[in-house]
Each structure stands twice: as structure tokens, then as C-alpha cells.
Amino acid sequence: MSSVRPAWQGRPGPGLRLAKVVALAVVVLLVLFPVWTVVATSLAEPGDVVANGGWVVWPHGITFGAYAEILDGGIVTRALAISAGVTVVGTALSLTCTVGLAYALSRPGVYAGRPLLLLILFTFLFPPGMIPLFLVVRSTGLFDQYAALVLPFVVNAFNLVVMRGFFQSIPRDLIEAARIDGAGDLAVLWRVVLPLSKAVLAVVGLFYAVAYWNRFFEAIIYFNDQSKWPIGTVLRQYVTGGADLTGEAALVSAPQSTQMAVVVLALTPIVCVYPFLQRYFAKGVLTGALKA
């Protein structure tokens, strides 16, 4: 038997390690430079922004005037509150429905479990188009309601498959032991399954939260009242120079620093939450995917 180790198991030499460090540093710089430019532009003086053609890499002076302007009780403040409410309510409702359905589909012998799973996978492969979804929203009375941003997207097929696979990986001996002790289905789910599923709950919860927070196109279609637009839709209007939202001044006249300040405010919540959930990503997604 040969004692020579494969190339991928060997210890890399100094040259290869240096190349990896350089490559990683280049990737980090490529990712951080646009983010830094956006933040620097939002904090730069108006004259500095104009002098540099709209983008500032290193501002000569720092001002929070752009943030004060957009947070002064205007449309951005309202849009942030709307997005926060939609994200919190939508994520909680989606997690509740996904957990219940995934747990039911993960149990062997559940009535009509396989046909229901195939139906869900069919919607994953062939999602509904924009026109059928619009007709459903209008016929159910959700038009111009905040529920239109939540109810049509309560259960995501991909998240459901990942969570179902994770539940299937839980040893059946634990569940059977709980049943012997007299626990019902809800007690088993609450006391046994969920405490062991923190990783997949964190991952799926973040997936839902990001989707609800970034939702913008649906608001344009389902809302006639522009004051109900979430931050994603308002951000699009600011950045692209869209229609007038205030009824007083067109957004196309907004300076570059104000646009970048809106971008920073829209990105901050997700950026702040992600580091606390990052360690759950590999375990939650890989376990669910492998078992699905």
C-alpha cells in the first residue's frame, strides 16, 4: 500500500500559501471597495461629491446632513418602519408555517405526505408568473394592503425542503422516547425537535427576513398608494431617479450623497444581523440539503 498522500491532502508550500493570501486579500478589497465608496459618498460634503464626479473614495470633510435630511420624518423614515414591520411579521409567520409543514412532511406515514411534497416541489420548479399572482392578490382582496407583501410568499419551497431534510436527520429514537413518555406531536416538536434545530431555524429565518426586507417589485404592482411603499421600492426610486413620491420635489433632483445614504440605511439591518447567524449557515444548509 502506497504511503504517498494525495495532492489535496498535502501541506501547501510557502509559495502556495502566499498566493492564497494574496488572492484572498484581492477578493476582500474588491468586495469592500464599493461598500466603502458608498459609505464615504453618503458622508461627504456636497461640494466634495460634485468635485469628484459623484463618487468619493476619501472625503475631506464628514457630514451627516444626508442622513438628517432623509430621516427627518419623511418618506424614507416611513418606508423603513413599513419594511421593519413587514419583515418581522412575515418572518415570524413564514417560520411558523414552514416549521409546521416541514415537520409534518418529515414524519413517515403522514396522510397524503408524498403527494403534498410533490406538489410543493412542482411549485419550486415551476413558480407562478406575475400575471396569475396579480390576479390572485386582486381576487382575494389583498390589493393595496400590506398583507400582499406577506401572504403570497409565506412558504418558500426551497426553505421548506431544507428544513424538512434537517428534521429527517434528527434521530428517531429521541422522538420515540418522547412519545413513550406521553408527549404528543406538538410537544415533540416544541421540546425535542426545535431545540435541536437552531441552526436551520437561523438560516431559514435569515433567508425569509432578507427576502421580505428586499421586496420592492411587488409593492409597485400591488400598491396604488405610494406612501405604503417599503424601503426597497423607495430605494429604487432614489437610485434610479424615479417618479415623485412626495408630491413636492422629484427624486431625480436628490444629490448623490442622499442616494447613497438611503442605500446605507437599507443595507445596515441585514449587515448587522448576518454576523450573528453566519456560524449556523454551513451546518443548517448542508445538513438539510444532503438529507432532502
Coordinates of C-alpha atoms in Angstrom, one line a residue, residues 65-285:
G65 CA -26.6 66.1 6.5
A66 CA -27.8 63.5 4.0
Y67 CA -28.9 61.2 6.8
A68 CA -30.6 64.0 8.7
E69 CA -32.5 65.0 5.6
I70 CA -33.9 61.6 4.8
L71 CA -34.7 60.7 8.4
D72 CA -36.5 63.9 9.2
G73 CA -39.9 62.3 9.3
G74 CA -40.1 61.9 5.6
I75 CA -40.9 59.1 3.2
V76 CA -37.7 57.2 4.0
T77 CA -38.5 57.0 7.7
R78 CA -42.0 55.7 6.9
A79 CA -40.6 53.2 4.4
L80 CA -38.1 51.9 7.0
A81 CA -40.9 51.4 9.5
I82 CA -43.0 49.6 6.9
S83 CA -40.2 47.3 5.9
A84 CA -39.4 46.5 9.5
G85 CA -43.0 45.6 10.3
V86 CA -43.4 43.5 7.1
T87 CA -40.1 41.7 7.8
V88 CA -40.8 40.9 11.5
V89 CA -44.4 39.8 10.9
G90 CA -43.6 38.0 7.6
T91 CA -40.6 36.2 9.0
A92 CA -42.5 35.0 12.1
L93 CA -45.4 33.8 10.1
S94 CA -43.2 32.1 7.5
L95 CA -41.1 30.3 10.1
T96 CA -44.3 29.1 11.9
C97 CA -45.9 27.8 8.7
T98 CA -42.6 26.3 7.3
V99 CA -41.8 24.6 10.6
G100 CA -45.2 23.0 10.9
L101 CA -45.4 21.8 7.3
A102 CA -41.8 20.6 7.2
Y103 CA -42.2 18.6 10.5
A104 CA -45.4 17.0 9.1
L105 CA -43.7 16.1 5.8
S106 CA -40.7 14.7 7.6
R107 CA -42.7 12.2 9.6
P108 CA -43.1 8.7 8.0
G109 CA -46.6 7.6 7.3
V110 CA -48.2 11.0 7.3
Y111 CA -51.5 11.1 5.3
A112 CA -51.0 12.4 1.8
G113 CA -47.5 13.4 2.6
R114 CA -45.9 12.3 -0.6
P115 CA -48.4 13.9 -3.0
L116 CA -48.2 17.2 -1.0
L117 CA -44.4 17.1 -1.2
L118 CA -44.5 16.5 -4.9
L119 CA -47.0 19.5 -5.3
I120 CA -44.6 21.7 -3.4
L121 CA -41.6 20.6 -5.5
F122 CA -43.7 21.3 -8.6
T123 CA -44.2 24.9 -7.4
F124 CA -40.4 25.1 -6.8
L125 CA -39.6 24.0 -10.4
F126 CA -42.5 26.0 -12.0
P127 CA -43.2 29.1 -10.0
P128 CA -46.3 31.2 -10.7
G129 CA -45.9 34.1 -13.1
M130 CA -46.5 37.7 -12.4
I131 CA -50.0 37.9 -14.0
P132 CA -51.5 34.8 -12.2
L133 CA -50.1 36.1 -8.9
F134 CA -51.5 39.5 -9.5
L135 CA -55.0 38.1 -10.3
V136 CA -54.9 36.0 -7.1
V137 CA -53.9 39.1 -5.0
R138 CA -56.7 41.2 -6.5
S139 CA -59.4 38.5 -6.2
T140 CA -58.5 37.8 -2.5
G141 CA -58.8 41.5 -1.5
L142 CA -55.2 42.0 -0.8
F143 CA -54.7 44.7 -3.3
D144 CA -53.3 47.9 -1.7
Q145 CA -52.8 46.0 1.6
Y146 CA -49.6 45.2 3.4
A147 CA -50.7 41.6 3.5
A148 CA -49.9 41.5 -0.2
L149 CA -46.2 41.6 0.7
V150 CA -46.5 38.6 3.1
L151 CA -49.3 36.1 2.4
P152 CA -48.4 35.2 -1.2
F153 CA -44.9 34.4 0.0
V154 CA -45.5 32.7 3.3
V155 CA -43.9 29.4 2.4
N156 CA -40.8 29.1 0.2
A157 CA -40.4 25.7 -1.4
F158 CA -36.6 25.8 -1.1
N159 CA -36.7 26.7 2.6
L160 CA -39.3 24.0 3.2
V161 CA -37.1 21.3 1.6
V162 CA -34.1 22.4 3.6
M163 CA -36.0 22.3 6.9
R164 CA -37.7 19.0 6.1
G165 CA -34.3 17.4 5.4
F166 CA -32.9 18.7 8.7
F167 CA -35.9 17.4 10.6
Q168 CA -35.3 14.0 9.0
S169 CA -31.7 13.9 10.3
I170 CA -32.9 14.0 13.9
P171 CA -32.6 10.5 15.4
R172 CA -36.0 8.8 15.5
D173 CA -35.0 7.3 18.9
L174 CA -35.4 10.7 20.5
I175 CA -38.8 11.2 19.1
E176 CA -39.9 7.7 20.0
A177 CA -38.6 8.2 23.6
A178 CA -40.7 11.4 23.9
R179 CA -43.8 9.6 22.6
I180 CA -43.3 6.8 25.2
D181 CA -43.2 9.5 27.9
G182 CA -46.6 10.6 26.7
A183 CA -45.7 13.6 24.5
G184 CA -47.9 14.5 21.6
D185 CA -46.9 15.8 18.2
L186 CA -46.8 19.4 19.3
A187 CA -44.9 18.6 22.5
V188 CA -42.4 16.6 20.5
L189 CA -42.0 19.5 18.0
W190 CA -41.6 22.1 20.8
R191 CA -39.5 20.2 23.3
V192 CA -37.4 17.9 21.2
V193 CA -37.2 19.0 17.5
L194 CA -37.0 22.8 17.8
P195 CA -34.2 22.9 20.4
L196 CA -32.1 20.7 18.1
S197 CA -32.9 22.8 15.1
K198 CA -31.4 26.2 16.0
A199 CA -29.0 26.1 13.0
V200 CA -31.7 25.5 10.4
L201 CA -34.1 27.9 12.0
A202 CA -31.4 30.7 12.0
V203 CA -30.6 30.0 8.3
V204 CA -34.2 29.8 7.1
G205 CA -35.2 32.8 9.3
L206 CA -32.5 34.9 7.7
F207 CA -33.5 33.8 4.2
Y208 CA -37.0 34.9 4.9
A209 CA -36.0 38.1 6.6
V210 CA -33.7 39.1 3.7
A211 CA -36.5 38.3 1.1
Y212 CA -39.1 40.4 3.0
W213 CA -36.7 43.3 3.6
N214 CA -35.6 43.4 -0.1
R215 CA -39.0 43.1 -1.5
F216 CA -39.7 46.0 -3.8
F217 CA -41.2 45.0 -7.2
E218 CA -44.5 43.6 -5.6
A219 CA -45.2 47.0 -4.0
I220 CA -45.1 48.7 -7.3
I221 CA -47.7 46.3 -8.7
Y222 CA -50.0 45.9 -5.7
F223 CA -50.0 49.4 -4.2
N224 CA -51.7 52.4 -5.6
D225 CA -50.8 54.4 -2.5
Q226 CA -47.1 55.3 -2.8
S227 CA -47.0 56.2 0.9
K228 CA -47.2 52.4 1.6
W229 CA -44.1 51.6 -0.3
P230 CA -41.3 49.7 1.6
I231 CA -37.7 50.8 1.7
G232 CA -36.7 48.6 -1.2
T233 CA -39.1 50.4 -3.5
V234 CA -38.2 53.8 -2.2
L235 CA -34.5 53.0 -2.6
R236 CA -35.1 52.0 -6.2
Q237 CA -36.8 55.3 -6.9
Y238 CA -34.0 57.3 -5.3
V239 CA -31.2 55.5 -7.0
T240 CA -32.8 55.3 -10.5
G241 CA -34.2 58.8 -10.2
G242 CA -37.8 57.7 -10.5
A243 CA -41.1 59.4 -10.0
D244 CA -42.1 62.0 -7.4
L245 CA -43.0 60.3 -4.1
T246 CA -43.5 63.4 -2.0
G247 CA -45.7 65.4 -4.3
E248 CA -43.3 68.4 -3.9
A249 CA -39.9 67.6 -5.4
A250 CA -38.9 64.9 -7.8
L251 CA -36.4 62.4 -6.6
V252 CA -34.3 62.9 -9.7
S253 CA -33.0 66.1 -8.0
A254 CA -31.7 64.2 -5.0
P255 CA -27.9 64.6 -4.6
Q256 CA -25.6 61.5 -4.9
S257 CA -24.9 61.7 -1.2
T258 CA -28.6 61.4 -0.3
Q259 CA -29.0 58.4 -2.6
M260 CA -26.0 56.6 -1.1
A261 CA -27.3 57.4 2.4
V262 CA -30.6 55.6 1.5
V263 CA -28.5 52.6 0.3
V264 CA -26.6 52.5 3.6
L265 CA -29.8 52.6 5.6
A266 CA -31.3 49.8 3.6
L267 CA -28.2 47.6 3.9
T268 CA -27.5 48.2 7.6
P269 CA -30.1 45.9 9.3
I270 CA -29.1 42.8 7.3
V271 CA -25.3 43.6 7.7
C272 CA -25.8 43.9 11.4
V273 CA -27.8 40.6 11.8
Y274 CA -25.7 38.4 9.4
P275 CA -22.5 38.1 11.6
F276 CA -24.5 36.6 14.5
L277 CA -26.1 33.9 12.2
Q278 CA -23.1 33.2 10.0
R279 CA -21.9 30.2 12.1
Y280 CA -25.2 28.4 11.5
F281 CA -25.1 28.7 7.7
A282 CA -22.8 25.7 6.8
K283 CA -24.4 23.4 9.3
G284 CA -28.0 24.4 8.5
V285 CA -27.9 24.4 4.8

